[in-house]
mmCIF file of N, CA and C in Angstrom:
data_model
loop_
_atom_site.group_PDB
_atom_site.id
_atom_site.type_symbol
_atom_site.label_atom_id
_atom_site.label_comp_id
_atom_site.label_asym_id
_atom_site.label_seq_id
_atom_site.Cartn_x
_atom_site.Cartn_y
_atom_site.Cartn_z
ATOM 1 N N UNK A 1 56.100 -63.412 10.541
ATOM 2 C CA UNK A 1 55.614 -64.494 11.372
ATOM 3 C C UNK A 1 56.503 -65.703 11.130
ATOM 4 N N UNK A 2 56.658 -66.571 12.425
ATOM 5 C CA UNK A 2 57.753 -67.323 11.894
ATOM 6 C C UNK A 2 57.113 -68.791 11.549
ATOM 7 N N UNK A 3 57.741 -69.372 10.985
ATOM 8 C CA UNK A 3 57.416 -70.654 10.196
ATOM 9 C C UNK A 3 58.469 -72.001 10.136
ATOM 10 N N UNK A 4 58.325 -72.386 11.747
ATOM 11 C CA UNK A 4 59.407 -73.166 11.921
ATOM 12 C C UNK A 4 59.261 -74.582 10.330
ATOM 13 N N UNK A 5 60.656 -74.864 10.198
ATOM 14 C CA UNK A 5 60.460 -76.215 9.573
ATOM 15 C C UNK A 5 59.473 -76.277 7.843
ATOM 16 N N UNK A 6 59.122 -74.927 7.491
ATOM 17 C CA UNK A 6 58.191 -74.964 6.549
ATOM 18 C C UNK A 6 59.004 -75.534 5.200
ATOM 19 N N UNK A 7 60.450 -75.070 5.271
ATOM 20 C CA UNK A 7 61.053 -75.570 3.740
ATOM 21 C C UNK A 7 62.261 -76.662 4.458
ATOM 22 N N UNK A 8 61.963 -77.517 4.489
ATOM 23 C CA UNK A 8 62.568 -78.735 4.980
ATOM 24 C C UNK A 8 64.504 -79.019 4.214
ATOM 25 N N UNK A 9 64.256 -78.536 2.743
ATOM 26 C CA UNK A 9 65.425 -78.710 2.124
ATOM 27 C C UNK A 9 66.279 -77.646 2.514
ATOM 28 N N UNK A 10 66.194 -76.417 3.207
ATOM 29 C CA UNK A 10 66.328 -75.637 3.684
ATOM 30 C C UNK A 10 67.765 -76.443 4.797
ATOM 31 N N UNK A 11 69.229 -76.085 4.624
ATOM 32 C CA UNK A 11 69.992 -76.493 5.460
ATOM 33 C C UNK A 11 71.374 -75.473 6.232
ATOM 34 N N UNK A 12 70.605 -74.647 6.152
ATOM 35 C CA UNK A 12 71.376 -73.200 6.711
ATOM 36 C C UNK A 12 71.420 -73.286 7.668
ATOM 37 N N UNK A 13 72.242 -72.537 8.868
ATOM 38 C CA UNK A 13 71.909 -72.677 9.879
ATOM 39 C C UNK A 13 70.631 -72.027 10.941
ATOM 40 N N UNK A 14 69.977 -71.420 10.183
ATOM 41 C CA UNK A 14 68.313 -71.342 10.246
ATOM 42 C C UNK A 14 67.655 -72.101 9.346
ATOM 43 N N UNK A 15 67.165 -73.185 10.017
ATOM 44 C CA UNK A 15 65.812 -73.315 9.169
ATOM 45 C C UNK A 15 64.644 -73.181 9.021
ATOM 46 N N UNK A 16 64.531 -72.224 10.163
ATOM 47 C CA UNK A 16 63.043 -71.510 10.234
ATOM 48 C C UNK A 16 62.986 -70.722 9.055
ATOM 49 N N UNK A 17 61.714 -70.312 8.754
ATOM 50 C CA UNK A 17 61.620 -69.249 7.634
ATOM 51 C C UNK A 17 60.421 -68.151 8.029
ATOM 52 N N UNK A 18 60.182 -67.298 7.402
ATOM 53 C CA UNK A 18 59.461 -66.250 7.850
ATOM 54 C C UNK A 18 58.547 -65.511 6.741
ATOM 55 N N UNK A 19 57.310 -65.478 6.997
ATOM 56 C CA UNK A 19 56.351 -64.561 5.783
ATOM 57 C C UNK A 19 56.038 -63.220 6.052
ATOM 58 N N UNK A 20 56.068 -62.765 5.030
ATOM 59 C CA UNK A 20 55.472 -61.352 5.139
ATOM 60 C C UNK A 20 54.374 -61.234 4.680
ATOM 61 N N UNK A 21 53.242 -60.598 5.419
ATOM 62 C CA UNK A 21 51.613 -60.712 5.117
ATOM 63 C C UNK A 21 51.438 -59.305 5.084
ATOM 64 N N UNK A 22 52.006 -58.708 4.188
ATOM 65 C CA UNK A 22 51.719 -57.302 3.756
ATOM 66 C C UNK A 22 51.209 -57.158 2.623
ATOM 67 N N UNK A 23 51.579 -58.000 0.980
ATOM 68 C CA UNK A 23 50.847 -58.508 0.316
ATOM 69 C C UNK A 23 50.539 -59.394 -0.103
ATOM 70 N N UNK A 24 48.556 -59.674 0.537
ATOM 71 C CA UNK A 24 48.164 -60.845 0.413
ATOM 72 C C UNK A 24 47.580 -60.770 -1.231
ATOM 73 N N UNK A 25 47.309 -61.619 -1.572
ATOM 74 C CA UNK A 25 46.695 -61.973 -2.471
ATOM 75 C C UNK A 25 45.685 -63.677 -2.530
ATOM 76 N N UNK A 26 44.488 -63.655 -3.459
ATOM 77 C CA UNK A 26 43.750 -64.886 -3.456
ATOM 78 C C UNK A 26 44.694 -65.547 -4.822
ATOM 79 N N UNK A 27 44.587 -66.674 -4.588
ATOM 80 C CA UNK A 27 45.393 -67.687 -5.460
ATOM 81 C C UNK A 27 44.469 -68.898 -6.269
ATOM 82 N N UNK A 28 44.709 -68.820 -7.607
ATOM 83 C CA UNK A 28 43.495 -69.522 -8.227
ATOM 84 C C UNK A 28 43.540 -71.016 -7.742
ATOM 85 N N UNK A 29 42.605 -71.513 -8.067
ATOM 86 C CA UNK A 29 42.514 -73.188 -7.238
ATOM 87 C C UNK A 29 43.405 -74.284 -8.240
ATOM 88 N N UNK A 30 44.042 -73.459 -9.607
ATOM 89 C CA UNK A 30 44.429 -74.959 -9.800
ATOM 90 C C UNK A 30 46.330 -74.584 -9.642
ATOM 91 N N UNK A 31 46.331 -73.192 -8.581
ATOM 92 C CA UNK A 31 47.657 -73.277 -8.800
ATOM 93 C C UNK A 31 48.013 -74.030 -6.715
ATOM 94 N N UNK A 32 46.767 -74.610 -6.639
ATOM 95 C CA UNK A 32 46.952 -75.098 -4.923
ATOM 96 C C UNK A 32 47.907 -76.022 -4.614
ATOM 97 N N UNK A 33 47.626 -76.823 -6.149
ATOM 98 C CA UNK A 33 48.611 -78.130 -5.752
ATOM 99 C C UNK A 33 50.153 -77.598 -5.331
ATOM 100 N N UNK A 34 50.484 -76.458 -5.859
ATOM 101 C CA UNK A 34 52.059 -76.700 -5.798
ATOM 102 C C UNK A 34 52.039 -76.007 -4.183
ATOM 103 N N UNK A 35 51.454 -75.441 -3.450
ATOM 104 C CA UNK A 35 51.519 -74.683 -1.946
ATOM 105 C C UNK A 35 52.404 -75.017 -1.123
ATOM 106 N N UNK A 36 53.022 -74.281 -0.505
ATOM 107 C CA UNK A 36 53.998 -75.170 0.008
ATOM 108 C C UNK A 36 53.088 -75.256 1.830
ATOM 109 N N UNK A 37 52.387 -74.709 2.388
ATOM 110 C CA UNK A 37 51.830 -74.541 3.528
ATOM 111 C C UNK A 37 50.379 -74.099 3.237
ATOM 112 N N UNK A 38 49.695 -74.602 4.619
ATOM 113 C CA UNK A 38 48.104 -74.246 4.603
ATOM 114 C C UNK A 38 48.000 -74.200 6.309
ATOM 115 N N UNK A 39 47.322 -73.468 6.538
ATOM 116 C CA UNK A 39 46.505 -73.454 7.990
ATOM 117 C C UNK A 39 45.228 -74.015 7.674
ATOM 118 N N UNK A 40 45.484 -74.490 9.815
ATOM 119 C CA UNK A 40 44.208 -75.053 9.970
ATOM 120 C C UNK A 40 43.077 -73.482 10.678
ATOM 121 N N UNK A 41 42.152 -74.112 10.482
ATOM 122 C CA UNK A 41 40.921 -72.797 10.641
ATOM 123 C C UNK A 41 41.844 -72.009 12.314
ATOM 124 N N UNK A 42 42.152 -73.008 13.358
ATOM 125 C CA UNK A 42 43.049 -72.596 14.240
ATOM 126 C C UNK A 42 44.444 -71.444 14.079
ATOM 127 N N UNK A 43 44.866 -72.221 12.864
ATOM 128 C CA UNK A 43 46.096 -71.244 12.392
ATOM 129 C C UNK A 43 45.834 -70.245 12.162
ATOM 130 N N UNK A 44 44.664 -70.113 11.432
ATOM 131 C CA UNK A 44 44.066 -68.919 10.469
ATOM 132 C C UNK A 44 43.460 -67.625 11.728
ATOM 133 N N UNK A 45 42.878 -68.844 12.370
ATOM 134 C CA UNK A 45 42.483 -67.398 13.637
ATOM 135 C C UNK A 45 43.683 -67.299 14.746
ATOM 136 N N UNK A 46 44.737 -67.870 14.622
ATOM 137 C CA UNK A 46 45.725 -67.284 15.325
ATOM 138 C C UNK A 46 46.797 -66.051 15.005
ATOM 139 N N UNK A 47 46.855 -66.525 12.851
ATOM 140 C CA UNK A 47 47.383 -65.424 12.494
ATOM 141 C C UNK A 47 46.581 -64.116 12.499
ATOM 142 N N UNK A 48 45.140 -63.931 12.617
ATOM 143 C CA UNK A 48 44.276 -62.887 12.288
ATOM 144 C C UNK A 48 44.839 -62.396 13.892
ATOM 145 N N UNK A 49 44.775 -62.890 14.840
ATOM 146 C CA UNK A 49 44.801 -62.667 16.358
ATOM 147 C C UNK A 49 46.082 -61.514 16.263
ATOM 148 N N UNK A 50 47.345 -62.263 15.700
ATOM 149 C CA UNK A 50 48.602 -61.488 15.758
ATOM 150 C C UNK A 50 48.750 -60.575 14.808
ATOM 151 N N UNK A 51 48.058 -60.207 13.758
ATOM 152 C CA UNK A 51 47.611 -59.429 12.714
ATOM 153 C C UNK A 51 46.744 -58.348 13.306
ATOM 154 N N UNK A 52 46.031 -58.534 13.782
ATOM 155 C CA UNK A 52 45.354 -57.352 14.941
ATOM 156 C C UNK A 52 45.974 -56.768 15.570
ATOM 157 N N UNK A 53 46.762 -57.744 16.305
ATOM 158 C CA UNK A 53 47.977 -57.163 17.652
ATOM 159 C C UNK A 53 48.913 -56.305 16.867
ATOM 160 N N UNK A 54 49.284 -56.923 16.231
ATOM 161 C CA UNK A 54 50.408 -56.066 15.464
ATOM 162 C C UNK A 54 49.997 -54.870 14.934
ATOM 163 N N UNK A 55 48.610 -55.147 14.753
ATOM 164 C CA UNK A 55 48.430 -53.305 13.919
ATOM 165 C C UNK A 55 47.940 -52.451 14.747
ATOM 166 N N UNK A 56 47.183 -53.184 16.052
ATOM 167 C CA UNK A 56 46.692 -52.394 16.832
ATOM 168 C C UNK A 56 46.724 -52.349 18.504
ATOM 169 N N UNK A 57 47.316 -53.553 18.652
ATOM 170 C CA UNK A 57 48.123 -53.525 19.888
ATOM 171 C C UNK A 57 47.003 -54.056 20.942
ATOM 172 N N UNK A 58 45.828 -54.434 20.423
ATOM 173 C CA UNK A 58 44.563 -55.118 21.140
ATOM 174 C C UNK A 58 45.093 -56.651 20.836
ATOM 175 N N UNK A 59 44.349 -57.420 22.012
ATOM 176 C CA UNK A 59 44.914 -58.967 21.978
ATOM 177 C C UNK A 59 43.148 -59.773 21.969
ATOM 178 N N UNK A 60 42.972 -59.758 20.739
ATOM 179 C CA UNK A 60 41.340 -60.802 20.080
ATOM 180 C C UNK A 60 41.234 -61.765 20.801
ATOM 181 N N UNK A 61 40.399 -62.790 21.446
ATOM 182 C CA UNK A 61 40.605 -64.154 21.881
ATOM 183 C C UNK A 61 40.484 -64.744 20.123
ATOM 184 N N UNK A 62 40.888 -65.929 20.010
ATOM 185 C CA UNK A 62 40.864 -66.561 19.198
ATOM 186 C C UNK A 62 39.745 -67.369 18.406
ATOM 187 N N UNK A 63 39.088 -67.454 19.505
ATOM 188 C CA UNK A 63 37.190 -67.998 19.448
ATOM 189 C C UNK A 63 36.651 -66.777 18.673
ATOM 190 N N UNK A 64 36.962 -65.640 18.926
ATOM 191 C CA UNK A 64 36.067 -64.411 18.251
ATOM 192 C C UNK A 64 36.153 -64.416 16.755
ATOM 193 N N UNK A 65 37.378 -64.539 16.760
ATOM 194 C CA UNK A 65 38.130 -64.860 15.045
ATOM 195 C C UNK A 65 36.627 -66.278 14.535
ATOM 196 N N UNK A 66 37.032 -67.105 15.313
ATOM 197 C CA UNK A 66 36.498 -68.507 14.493
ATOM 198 C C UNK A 66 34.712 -68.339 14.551
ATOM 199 N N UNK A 67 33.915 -67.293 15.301
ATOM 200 C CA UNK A 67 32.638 -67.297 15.497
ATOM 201 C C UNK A 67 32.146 -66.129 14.229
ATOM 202 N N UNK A 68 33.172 -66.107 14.204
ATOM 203 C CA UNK A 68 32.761 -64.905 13.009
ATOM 204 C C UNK A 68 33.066 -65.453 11.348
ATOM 205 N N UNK A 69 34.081 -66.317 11.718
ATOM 206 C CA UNK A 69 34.394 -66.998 10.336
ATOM 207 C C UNK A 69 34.118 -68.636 9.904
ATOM 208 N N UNK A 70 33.143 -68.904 11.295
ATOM 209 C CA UNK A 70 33.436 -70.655 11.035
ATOM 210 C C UNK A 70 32.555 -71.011 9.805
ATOM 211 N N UNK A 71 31.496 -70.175 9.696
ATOM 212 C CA UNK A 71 30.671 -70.315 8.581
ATOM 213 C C UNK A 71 31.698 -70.545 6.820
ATOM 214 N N UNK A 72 32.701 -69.395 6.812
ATOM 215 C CA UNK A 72 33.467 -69.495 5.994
ATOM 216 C C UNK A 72 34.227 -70.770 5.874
ATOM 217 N N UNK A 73 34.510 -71.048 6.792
ATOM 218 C CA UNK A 73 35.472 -72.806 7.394
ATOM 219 C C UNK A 73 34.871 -73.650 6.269
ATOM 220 N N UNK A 74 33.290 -73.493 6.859
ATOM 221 C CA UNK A 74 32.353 -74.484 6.891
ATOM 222 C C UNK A 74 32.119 -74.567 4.920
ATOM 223 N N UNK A 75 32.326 -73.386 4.803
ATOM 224 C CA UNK A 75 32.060 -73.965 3.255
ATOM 225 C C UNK A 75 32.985 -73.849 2.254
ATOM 226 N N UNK A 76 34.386 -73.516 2.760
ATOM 227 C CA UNK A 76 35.125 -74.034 1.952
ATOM 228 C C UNK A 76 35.427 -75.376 2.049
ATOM 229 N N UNK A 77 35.135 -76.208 2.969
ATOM 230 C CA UNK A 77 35.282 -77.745 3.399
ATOM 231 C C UNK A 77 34.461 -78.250 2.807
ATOM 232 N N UNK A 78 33.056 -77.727 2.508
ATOM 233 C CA UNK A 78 32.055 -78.377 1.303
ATOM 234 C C UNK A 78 32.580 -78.164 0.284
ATOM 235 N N UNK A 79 32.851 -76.782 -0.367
ATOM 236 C CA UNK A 79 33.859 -77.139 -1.531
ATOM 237 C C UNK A 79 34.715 -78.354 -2.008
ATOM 238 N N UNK A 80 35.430 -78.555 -0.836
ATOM 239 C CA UNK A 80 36.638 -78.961 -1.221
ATOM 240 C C UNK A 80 35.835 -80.903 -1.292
ATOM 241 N N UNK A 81 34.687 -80.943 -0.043
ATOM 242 C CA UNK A 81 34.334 -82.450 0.083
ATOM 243 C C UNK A 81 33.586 -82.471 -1.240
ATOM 244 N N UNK A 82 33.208 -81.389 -2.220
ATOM 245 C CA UNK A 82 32.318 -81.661 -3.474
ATOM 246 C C UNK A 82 33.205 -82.068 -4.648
ATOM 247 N N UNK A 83 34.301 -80.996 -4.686
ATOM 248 C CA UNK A 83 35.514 -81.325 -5.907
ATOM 249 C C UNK A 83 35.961 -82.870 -5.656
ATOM 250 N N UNK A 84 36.370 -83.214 -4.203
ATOM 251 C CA UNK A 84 36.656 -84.510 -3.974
ATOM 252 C C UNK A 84 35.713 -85.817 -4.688
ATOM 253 N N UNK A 85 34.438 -85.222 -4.310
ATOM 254 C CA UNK A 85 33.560 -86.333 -4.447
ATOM 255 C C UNK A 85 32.603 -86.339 -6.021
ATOM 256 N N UNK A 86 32.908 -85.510 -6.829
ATOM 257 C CA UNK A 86 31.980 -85.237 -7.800
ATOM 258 C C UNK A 86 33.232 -85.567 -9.080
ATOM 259 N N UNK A 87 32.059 -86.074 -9.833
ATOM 260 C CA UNK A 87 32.679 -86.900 -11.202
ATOM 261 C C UNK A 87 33.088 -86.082 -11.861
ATOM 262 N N UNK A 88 33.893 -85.206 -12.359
ATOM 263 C CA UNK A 88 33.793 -83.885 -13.044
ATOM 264 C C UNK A 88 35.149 -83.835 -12.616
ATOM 265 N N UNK A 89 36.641 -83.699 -13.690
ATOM 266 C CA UNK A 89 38.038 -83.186 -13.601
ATOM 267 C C UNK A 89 37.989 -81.979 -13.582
ATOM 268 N N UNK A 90 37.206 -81.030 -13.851
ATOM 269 C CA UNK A 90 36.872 -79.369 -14.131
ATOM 270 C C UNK A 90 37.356 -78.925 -12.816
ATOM 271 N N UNK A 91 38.086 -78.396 -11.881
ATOM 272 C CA UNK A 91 38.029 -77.706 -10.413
ATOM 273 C C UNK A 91 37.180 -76.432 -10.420
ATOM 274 N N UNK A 92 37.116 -75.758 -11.542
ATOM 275 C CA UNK A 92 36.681 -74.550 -11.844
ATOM 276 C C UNK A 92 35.195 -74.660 -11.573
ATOM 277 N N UNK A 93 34.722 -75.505 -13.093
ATOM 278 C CA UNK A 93 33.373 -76.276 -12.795
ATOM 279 C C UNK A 93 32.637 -76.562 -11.667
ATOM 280 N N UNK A 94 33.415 -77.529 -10.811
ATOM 281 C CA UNK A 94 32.652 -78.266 -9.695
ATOM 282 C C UNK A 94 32.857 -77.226 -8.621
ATOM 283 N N UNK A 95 33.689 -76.199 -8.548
ATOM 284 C CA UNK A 95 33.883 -75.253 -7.362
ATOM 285 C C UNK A 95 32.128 -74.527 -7.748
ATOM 286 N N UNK A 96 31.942 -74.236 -8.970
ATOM 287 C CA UNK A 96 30.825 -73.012 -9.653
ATOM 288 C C UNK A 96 29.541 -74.100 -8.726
ATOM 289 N N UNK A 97 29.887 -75.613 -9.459
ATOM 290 C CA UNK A 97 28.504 -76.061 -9.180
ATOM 291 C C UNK A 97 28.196 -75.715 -7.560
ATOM 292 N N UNK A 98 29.141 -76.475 -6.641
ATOM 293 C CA UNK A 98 28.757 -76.401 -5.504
ATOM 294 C C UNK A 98 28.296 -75.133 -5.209
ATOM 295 N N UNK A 99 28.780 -74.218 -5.076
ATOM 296 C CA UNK A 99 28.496 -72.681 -4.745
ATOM 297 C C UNK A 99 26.971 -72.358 -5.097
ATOM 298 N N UNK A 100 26.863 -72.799 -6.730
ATOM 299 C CA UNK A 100 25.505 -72.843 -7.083
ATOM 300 C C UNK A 100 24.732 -72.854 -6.398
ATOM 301 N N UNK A 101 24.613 -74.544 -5.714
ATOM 302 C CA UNK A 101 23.969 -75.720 -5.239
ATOM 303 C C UNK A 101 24.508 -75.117 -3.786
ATOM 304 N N UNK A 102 24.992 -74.080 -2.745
ATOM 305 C CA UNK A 102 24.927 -73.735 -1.548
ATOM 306 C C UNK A 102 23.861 -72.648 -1.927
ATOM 307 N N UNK A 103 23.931 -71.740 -2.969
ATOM 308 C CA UNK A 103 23.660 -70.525 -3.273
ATOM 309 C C UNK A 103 21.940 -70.469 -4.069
ATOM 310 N N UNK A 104 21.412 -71.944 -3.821
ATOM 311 C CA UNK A 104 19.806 -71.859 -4.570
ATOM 312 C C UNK A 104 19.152 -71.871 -3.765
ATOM 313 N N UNK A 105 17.726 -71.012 -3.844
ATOM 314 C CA UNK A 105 16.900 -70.685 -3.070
ATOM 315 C C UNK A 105 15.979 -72.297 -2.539
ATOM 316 N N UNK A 106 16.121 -71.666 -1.189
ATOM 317 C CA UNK A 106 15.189 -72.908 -0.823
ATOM 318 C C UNK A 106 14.146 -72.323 0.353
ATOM 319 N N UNK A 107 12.843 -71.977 -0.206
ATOM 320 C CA UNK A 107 12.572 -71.391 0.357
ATOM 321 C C UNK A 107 12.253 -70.047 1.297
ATOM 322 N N UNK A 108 13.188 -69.021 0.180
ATOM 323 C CA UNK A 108 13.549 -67.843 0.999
ATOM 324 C C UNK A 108 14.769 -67.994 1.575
ATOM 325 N N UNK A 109 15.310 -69.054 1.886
ATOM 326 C CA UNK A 109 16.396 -69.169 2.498
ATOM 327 C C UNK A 109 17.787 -70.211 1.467
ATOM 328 N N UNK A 110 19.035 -70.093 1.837
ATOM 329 C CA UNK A 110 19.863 -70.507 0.905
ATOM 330 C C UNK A 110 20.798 -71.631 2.237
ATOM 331 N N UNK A 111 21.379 -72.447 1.716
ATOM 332 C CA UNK A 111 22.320 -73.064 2.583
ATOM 333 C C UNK A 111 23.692 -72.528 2.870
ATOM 334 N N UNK A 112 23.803 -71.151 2.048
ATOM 335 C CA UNK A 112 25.074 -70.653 2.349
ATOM 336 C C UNK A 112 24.739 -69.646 3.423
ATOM 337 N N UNK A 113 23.408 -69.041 3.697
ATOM 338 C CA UNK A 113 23.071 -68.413 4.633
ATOM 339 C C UNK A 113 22.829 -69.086 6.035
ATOM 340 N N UNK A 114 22.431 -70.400 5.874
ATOM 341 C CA UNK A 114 22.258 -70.894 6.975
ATOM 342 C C UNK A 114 23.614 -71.595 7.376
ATOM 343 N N UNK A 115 24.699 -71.688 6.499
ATOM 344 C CA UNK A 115 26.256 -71.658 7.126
ATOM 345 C C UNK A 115 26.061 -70.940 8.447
ATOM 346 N N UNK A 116 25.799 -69.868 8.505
ATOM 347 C CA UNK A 116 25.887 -68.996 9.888
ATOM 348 C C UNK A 116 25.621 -69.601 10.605
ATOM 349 N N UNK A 117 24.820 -70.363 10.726
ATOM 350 C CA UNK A 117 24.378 -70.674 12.065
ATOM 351 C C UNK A 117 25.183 -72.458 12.256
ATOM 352 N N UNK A 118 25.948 -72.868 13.171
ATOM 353 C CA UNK A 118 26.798 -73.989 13.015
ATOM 354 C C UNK A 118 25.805 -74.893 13.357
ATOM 355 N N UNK A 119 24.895 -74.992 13.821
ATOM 356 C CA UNK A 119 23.504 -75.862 14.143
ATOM 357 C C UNK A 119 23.274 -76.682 13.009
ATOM 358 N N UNK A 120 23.566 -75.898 11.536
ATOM 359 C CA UNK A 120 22.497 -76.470 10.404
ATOM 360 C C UNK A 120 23.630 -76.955 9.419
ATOM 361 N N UNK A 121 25.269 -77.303 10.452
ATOM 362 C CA UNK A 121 26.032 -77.379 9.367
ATOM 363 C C UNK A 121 26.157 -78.898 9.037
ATOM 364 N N UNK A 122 25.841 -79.964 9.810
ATOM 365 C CA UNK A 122 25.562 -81.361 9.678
ATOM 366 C C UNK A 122 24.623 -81.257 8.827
ATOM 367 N N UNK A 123 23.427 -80.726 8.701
ATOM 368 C CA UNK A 123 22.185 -81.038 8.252
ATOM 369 C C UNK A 123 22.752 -80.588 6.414
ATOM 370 N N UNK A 124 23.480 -79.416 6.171
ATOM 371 C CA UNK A 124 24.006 -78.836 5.056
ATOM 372 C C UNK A 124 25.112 -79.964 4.550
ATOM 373 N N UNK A 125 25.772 -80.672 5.415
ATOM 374 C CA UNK A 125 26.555 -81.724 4.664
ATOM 375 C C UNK A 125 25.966 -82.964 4.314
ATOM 376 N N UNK A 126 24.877 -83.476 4.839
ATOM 377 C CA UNK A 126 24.701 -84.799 4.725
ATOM 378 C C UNK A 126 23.486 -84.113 3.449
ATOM 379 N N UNK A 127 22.996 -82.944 3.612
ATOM 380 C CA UNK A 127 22.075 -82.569 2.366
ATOM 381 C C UNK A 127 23.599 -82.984 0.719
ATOM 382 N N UNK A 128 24.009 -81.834 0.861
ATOM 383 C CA UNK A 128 25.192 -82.107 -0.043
ATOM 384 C C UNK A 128 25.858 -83.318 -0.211
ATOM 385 N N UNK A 129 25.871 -84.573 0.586
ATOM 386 C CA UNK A 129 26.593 -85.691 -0.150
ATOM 387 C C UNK A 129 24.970 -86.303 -0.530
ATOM 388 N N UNK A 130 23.996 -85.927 0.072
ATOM 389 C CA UNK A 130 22.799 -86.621 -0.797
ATOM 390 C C UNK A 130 22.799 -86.544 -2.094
ATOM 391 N N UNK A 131 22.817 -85.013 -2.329
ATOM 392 C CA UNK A 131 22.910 -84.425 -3.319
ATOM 393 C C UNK A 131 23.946 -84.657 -4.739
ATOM 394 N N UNK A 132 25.101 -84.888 -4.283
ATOM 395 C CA UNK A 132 26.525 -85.945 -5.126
ATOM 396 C C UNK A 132 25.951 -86.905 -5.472
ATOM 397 N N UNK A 133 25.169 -87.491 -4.371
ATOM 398 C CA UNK A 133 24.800 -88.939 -4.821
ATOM 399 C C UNK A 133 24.237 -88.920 -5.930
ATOM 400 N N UNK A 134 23.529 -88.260 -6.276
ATOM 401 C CA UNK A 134 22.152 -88.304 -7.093
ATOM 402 C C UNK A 134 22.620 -87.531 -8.482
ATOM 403 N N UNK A 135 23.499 -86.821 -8.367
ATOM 404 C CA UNK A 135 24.270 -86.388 -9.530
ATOM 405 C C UNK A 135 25.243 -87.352 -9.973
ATOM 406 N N UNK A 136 25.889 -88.020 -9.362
ATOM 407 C CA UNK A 136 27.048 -88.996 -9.748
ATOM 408 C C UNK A 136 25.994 -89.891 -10.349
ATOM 409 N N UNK A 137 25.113 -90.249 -10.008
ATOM 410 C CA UNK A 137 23.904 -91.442 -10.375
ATOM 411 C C UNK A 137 23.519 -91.162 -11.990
ATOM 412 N N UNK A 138 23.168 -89.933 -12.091
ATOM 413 C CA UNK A 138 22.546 -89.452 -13.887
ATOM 414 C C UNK A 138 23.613 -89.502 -14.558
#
């Protein structure tokens, strides 16, 4: 897949560059800082789109990708707005807490379950910076 412009110091007479997504792997969170690229949830369901095509020669709309994964979107962005916002240098730590704190019963029901549904995902963030609040506070 090509990757116009991704390594800038790059002065060949290509400076596009190109990945191979044959082996992926998950990457621990404190080796993020050095990354050289990230997609947006868009990118992500465009590469899944051409990742399909390519293996199977069917063409996904791109919405199908994101209705199936926005929930996922949705809470790695709480992640990331909790590490941001929570008193704690730990990344490890504050990744566990939040997850926790998506992952406790409330009722029969959890806030990482109701991720699914994009209706309850305002209501799940403004719960969660309540929630910072009141921890940063003790």
């Amino acid at each position: 897949m090509p990757l116009p412009d991704i390594r800038r110091e790059v002065t060949s007479q290509s400076r596009h560059q190109a990945a191979n997504f044959d082996n992926l792997y998950t990457v621990a969170p404190d080796v993020l800082t050095s990354r050289v690229a990230s997609l947006s949830p868009f990118g992500v369901n465009l590469l899944l789109q051409r990742w399909v095509h390519y293996s199977s020669r069917v063409v996904v709309p791109t919405h199908t990708f994101h209705e199936q994964t926005v929930a996922f979107y949705e809470e790695a962005d709480l992640i990331e707005e909790w590490c941001d916002e929570a008193s704690g240098d730990d990344l490890r730590a504050e990744t566990q807490a939040c997850l926790n704190w998506l992952r406790a019963d409330r009722d029969g029901s959890t806030y990482q379950e109701l991720l699914k549904n994009p209706q309850s995902h305002s209501m799940i963030r403004r719960a969660m910076r309540q929630a910072l609040k009141e921890r940063n506070q003790s």
